[in-house]
Tab-separated table of C-alpha atoms in Angstrom:
chain	number	residue	atom	x	y	z
A	1	MET	CA	149.080	192.163	87.708
A	2	THR	CA	145.463	193.346	87.657
A	3	SER	CA	142.716	191.887	85.515
A	4	LYS	CA	139.754	193.816	84.124
A	5	LEU	CA	136.504	192.775	82.579
A	6	LYS	CA	134.793	195.617	80.697
A	7	VAL	CA	131.143	195.240	79.721
A	8	ASN	CA	128.135	197.521	79.389
A	9	ILE	CA	125.646	194.652	79.488
A	10	LEU	CA	125.679	191.434	81.501
A	11	ALA	CA	123.175	189.062	79.886
A	12	ASP	CA	121.865	185.557	80.519
A	13	GLY	CA	121.936	182.656	78.025
A	14	GLY	CA	118.744	183.952	76.374
A	15	ASP	CA	120.441	187.330	75.736
A	16	ASN	CA	118.230	189.036	78.380
A	17	ALA	CA	120.038	191.954	80.078
A	18	ILE	CA	120.548	191.237	83.769
A	19	LEU	CA	122.758	194.252	84.515
A	20	THR	CA	123.551	197.301	82.396
A	21	SER	CA	126.023	200.158	82.775
A	22	ASP	CA	125.861	203.629	81.264
A	23	GLY	CA	129.664	203.653	80.906
A	24	SER	CA	130.237	206.134	83.749
A	25	GLY	CA	129.774	203.767	86.687
A	26	SER	CA	125.991	203.904	87.053
A	27	LEU	CA	124.498	200.418	87.088
A	28	THR	CA	120.922	199.304	86.467
A	29	LEU	CA	119.751	195.951	87.779
A	30	ASN	CA	117.239	194.711	85.224
A	31	ASN	CA	116.173	191.383	86.685
A	32	ALA	CA	113.275	191.825	89.140
A	33	GLY	CA	114.365	188.650	90.946
A	34	PHE	CA	117.424	190.514	92.233
A	35	LYS	CA	115.516	193.519	93.575
A	36	ASN	CA	114.043	193.982	97.053
A	37	THR	CA	110.607	194.853	95.670
A	38	PRO	CA	107.805	195.245	96.392
A	39	ALA	CA	108.866	197.731	99.029
A	40	PHE	CA	106.918	200.378	100.938
A	41	ASN	CA	107.389	202.931	103.703
A	42	VAL	CA	104.398	204.606	105.352
A	43	ARG	CA	103.846	206.805	108.367
A	44	MET	CA	101.097	208.429	110.358
A	45	ASN	CA	100.270	212.053	109.641
A	46	THR	CA	98.370	212.954	112.842
A	47	LEU	CA	97.457	211.763	116.331
A	48	GLN	CA	95.167	208.721	116.425
A	49	ASN	CA	92.935	208.611	119.503
A	50	ILE	CA	92.091	205.035	120.464
A	51	SER	CA	89.960	203.360	123.110
A	52	HIS	CA	91.495	202.279	126.430
A	53	GLU	CA	92.579	198.593	126.375
A	54	THR	CA	91.211	198.007	122.845
A	55	ILE	CA	93.288	196.424	120.072
A	56	THR	CA	93.146	199.018	117.275
A	57	LEU	CA	94.375	199.130	113.678
A	58	VAL	CA	97.153	201.745	113.365
A	59	ALA	CA	96.274	204.416	110.790
A	60	PHE	CA	99.379	204.586	108.606
A	61	ASP	CA	97.824	207.082	106.198
A	62	THR	CA	100.802	208.686	104.443
A	63	GLU	CA	102.969	206.880	101.893
A	64	ILE	CA	106.622	207.841	101.597
A	65	TYR	CA	107.100	205.300	98.811
A	66	ASP	CA	105.304	202.221	97.529
A	67	THR	CA	107.093	200.572	94.585
A	68	ASP	CA	104.218	198.309	93.514
A	69	SER	CA	101.166	200.223	94.810
A	70	ALA	CA	100.706	197.373	97.282
A	71	PHE	CA	99.969	199.418	100.430
A	72	ASP	CA	96.379	200.553	100.931
A	73	ASN	CA	96.459	203.699	103.088
A	74	SER	CA	92.708	204.262	102.992
A	75	SER	CA	90.600	204.422	106.131
A	76	SER	CA	90.027	201.048	107.842
A	77	ASN	CA	92.500	199.183	105.587
A	78	TYR	CA	96.057	200.423	106.250
A	79	LYS	CA	97.570	197.206	104.922
A	80	PHE	CA	100.250	195.815	102.651
A	81	THR	CA	98.965	193.152	100.235
A	82	VAL	CA	101.351	190.918	98.283
A	83	PRO	CA	100.815	191.585	94.559
A	84	SER	CA	100.272	188.782	92.052
A	85	GLY	CA	103.558	187.142	91.121
A	86	LYS	CA	105.396	188.627	94.145
A	87	ALA	CA	105.194	185.768	96.686
A	88	GLY	CA	108.285	185.221	98.830
A	89	LYS	CA	109.961	186.044	102.102
A	90	TYR	CA	109.323	189.570	103.383
A	91	TYR	CA	110.845	191.699	106.123
A	92	PHE	CA	108.612	194.113	108.084
A	93	PHE	CA	109.376	196.789	110.683
A	94	ALA	CA	106.975	198.992	112.635
A	95	SER	CA	107.526	201.704	115.204
A	96	THR	CA	104.698	203.453	117.052
A	97	ASN	CA	104.687	206.155	119.702
A	98	LEU	CA	102.109	204.877	122.222
A	99	ASP	CA	101.060	207.809	124.341
A	100	ALA	CA	99.033	208.665	127.433
A	101	VAL	CA	97.595	212.159	127.393
A	102	SER	CA	99.052	212.956	130.827
A	103	ALA	CA	102.331	212.069	132.537
A	104	ALA	CA	102.493	208.809	134.512
A	105	ASN	CA	99.293	207.331	133.031
A	106	LEU	CA	100.658	204.737	130.554
A	107	GLN	CA	100.344	201.412	132.379
A	108	ASN	CA	101.066	198.872	129.631
A	109	CYS	CA	100.926	198.563	125.871
A	110	GLN	CA	101.215	196.117	123.012
A	111	MET	CA	101.944	196.305	119.305
A	112	TYR	CA	101.049	193.516	116.899
A	113	PHE	CA	101.700	192.280	113.371
A	114	TYR	CA	98.555	190.740	111.901
A	115	LYS	CA	98.701	188.493	108.846
A	116	ASN	CA	95.429	187.931	107.004
A	117	GLY	CA	93.441	189.178	110.008
A	118	SER	CA	95.168	187.111	112.732
A	119	VAL	CA	97.863	187.981	115.277
A	120	GLN	CA	101.258	186.582	114.272
A	121	HIS	CA	103.797	188.566	116.361
A	122	LYS	CA	103.580	191.049	119.209
A	123	ILE	CA	105.583	193.063	121.681
A	124	SER	CA	104.156	193.680	125.138
A	125	THR	CA	105.451	196.128	127.741
A	126	ASN	CA	104.167	196.495	131.313
A	127	PHE	CA	105.451	199.386	133.409
A	128	ASN	CA	104.688	197.622	136.749
A	129	SER	CA	103.232	200.573	138.658
A	130	ASN	CA	105.991	202.854	137.321
A	131	ASP	CA	103.649	204.355	134.759
A	132	ILE	CA	105.073	206.692	132.140
A	133	LYS	CA	103.650	209.108	129.556
A	134	ALA	CA	104.832	207.605	126.238
A	135	TYR	CA	106.604	204.558	124.864
A	136	GLN	CA	108.230	204.045	121.457
A	137	ALA	CA	107.343	200.444	120.603
A	138	THR	CA	109.249	198.705	117.808
A	139	LEU	CA	108.621	195.332	116.222
A	140	SER	CA	110.183	193.520	113.285
A	141	THR	CA	109.681	190.117	111.718
A	142	THR	CA	109.836	188.083	108.537
A	143	PHE	CA	106.939	186.325	106.841
A	144	ASP	CA	106.796	183.810	104.010
A	145	LEU	CA	103.885	185.282	102.042
A	146	SER	CA	101.775	184.245	99.067
A	147	ALA	CA	100.069	186.556	96.564
A	148	GLY	CA	97.009	188.090	98.236
A	149	ASP	CA	98.317	187.745	101.814
A	150	TYR	CA	98.192	191.008	103.763
A	151	VAL	CA	99.955	192.463	106.802
A	152	GLN	CA	98.722	195.166	109.196
A	153	VAL	CA	99.892	196.771	112.444
A	154	TYR	CA	97.666	197.003	115.523
A	155	ALA	CA	98.238	198.519	118.963
A	156	ARG	CA	96.657	198.345	122.425
A	157	ILE	CA	97.221	200.862	125.221
A	158	SER	CA	96.216	200.749	128.881
A	159	ASP	CA	96.067	204.365	130.057
A	160	SER	CA	94.744	205.167	133.546
A	161	SER	CA	93.308	208.460	132.245
A	162	GLY	CA	91.291	206.471	129.683
A	163	SER	CA	92.416	208.633	126.728
A	164	PRO	CA	95.291	206.834	124.966
A	165	ARG	CA	96.581	207.758	121.540
A	166	ILE	CA	99.155	206.821	118.947
A	167	ASP	CA	101.277	209.833	118.131
A	168	GLY	CA	102.022	210.299	114.470
A	169	SER	CA	102.179	214.082	114.475
A	170	ASP	CA	105.937	214.126	113.860
A	171	THR	CA	107.220	212.519	110.660
A	172	ALA	CA	109.506	210.084	112.488
A	173	GLN	CA	107.286	208.977	115.390
A	174	SER	CA	105.157	206.198	113.905
A	175	GLN	CA	106.092	204.323	110.750
A	176	PHE	CA	105.756	200.952	109.025
A	177	PHE	CA	107.872	199.558	106.214
A	178	GLY	CA	108.591	196.293	104.476
A	179	PHE	CA	110.155	194.674	101.430
A	180	ARG	CA	110.546	191.334	99.702
A	181	MET	CA	113.932	189.825	100.459
A	182	VAL	CA	116.144	188.551	97.666
A	183	GLU	CA	116.445	184.794	98.059
C-alpha cells in the first residue's frame, strides 16, 4: 500500500510558506535559510599580464551570476563581500590558467585565497627544472565568514622570460565562484 501527502503549501507554525508547489511538480523554496545564497560565478574576459614573481590580484571582471550583488568586479577590487545578514559557512573555488608567453618558461606558480587582505590558503607548484608553458591551478576551501568579510584570489608566476600572464581569454580558463552553504 502506498501513502500520499498532497499539499500546495508547506508552512511553519506561524503560517509562513516554507515550500510551495504550482500543482504541476514545480517547487519554490521560500525560506532563505534553505537556499545556497549568496552565490556568484565570475570569470576573466581577457589576458592579464602580471609582473614576474609578484603576487597579483586576479582580475575576475565578468559576472556570470551574482544572486545578491555581492561580487565587486571593478578594477582593483575583484572581491566577494558577505552582505549584511548573510554570515555563515561559505564554499569557494577558483581556477586560473597561469601562463608563460613562451614554451618551457614557467618555472613555478602559486594561487592564493585572501580573506580580508591576508593569505588564508594557497596552492604552490614548482616544475623543478622541467619548465612548462602553462598550468591550470585550482584551489577550493571553506570559510566561516561574518557580514563585511571579503574574499579575493591572487596569483604569482615565476617565468624565465619575465612576461607571465593569467589567461582568461577563453570563457572556461579562469573562473571564481562561491556560495553560502546550508547549515
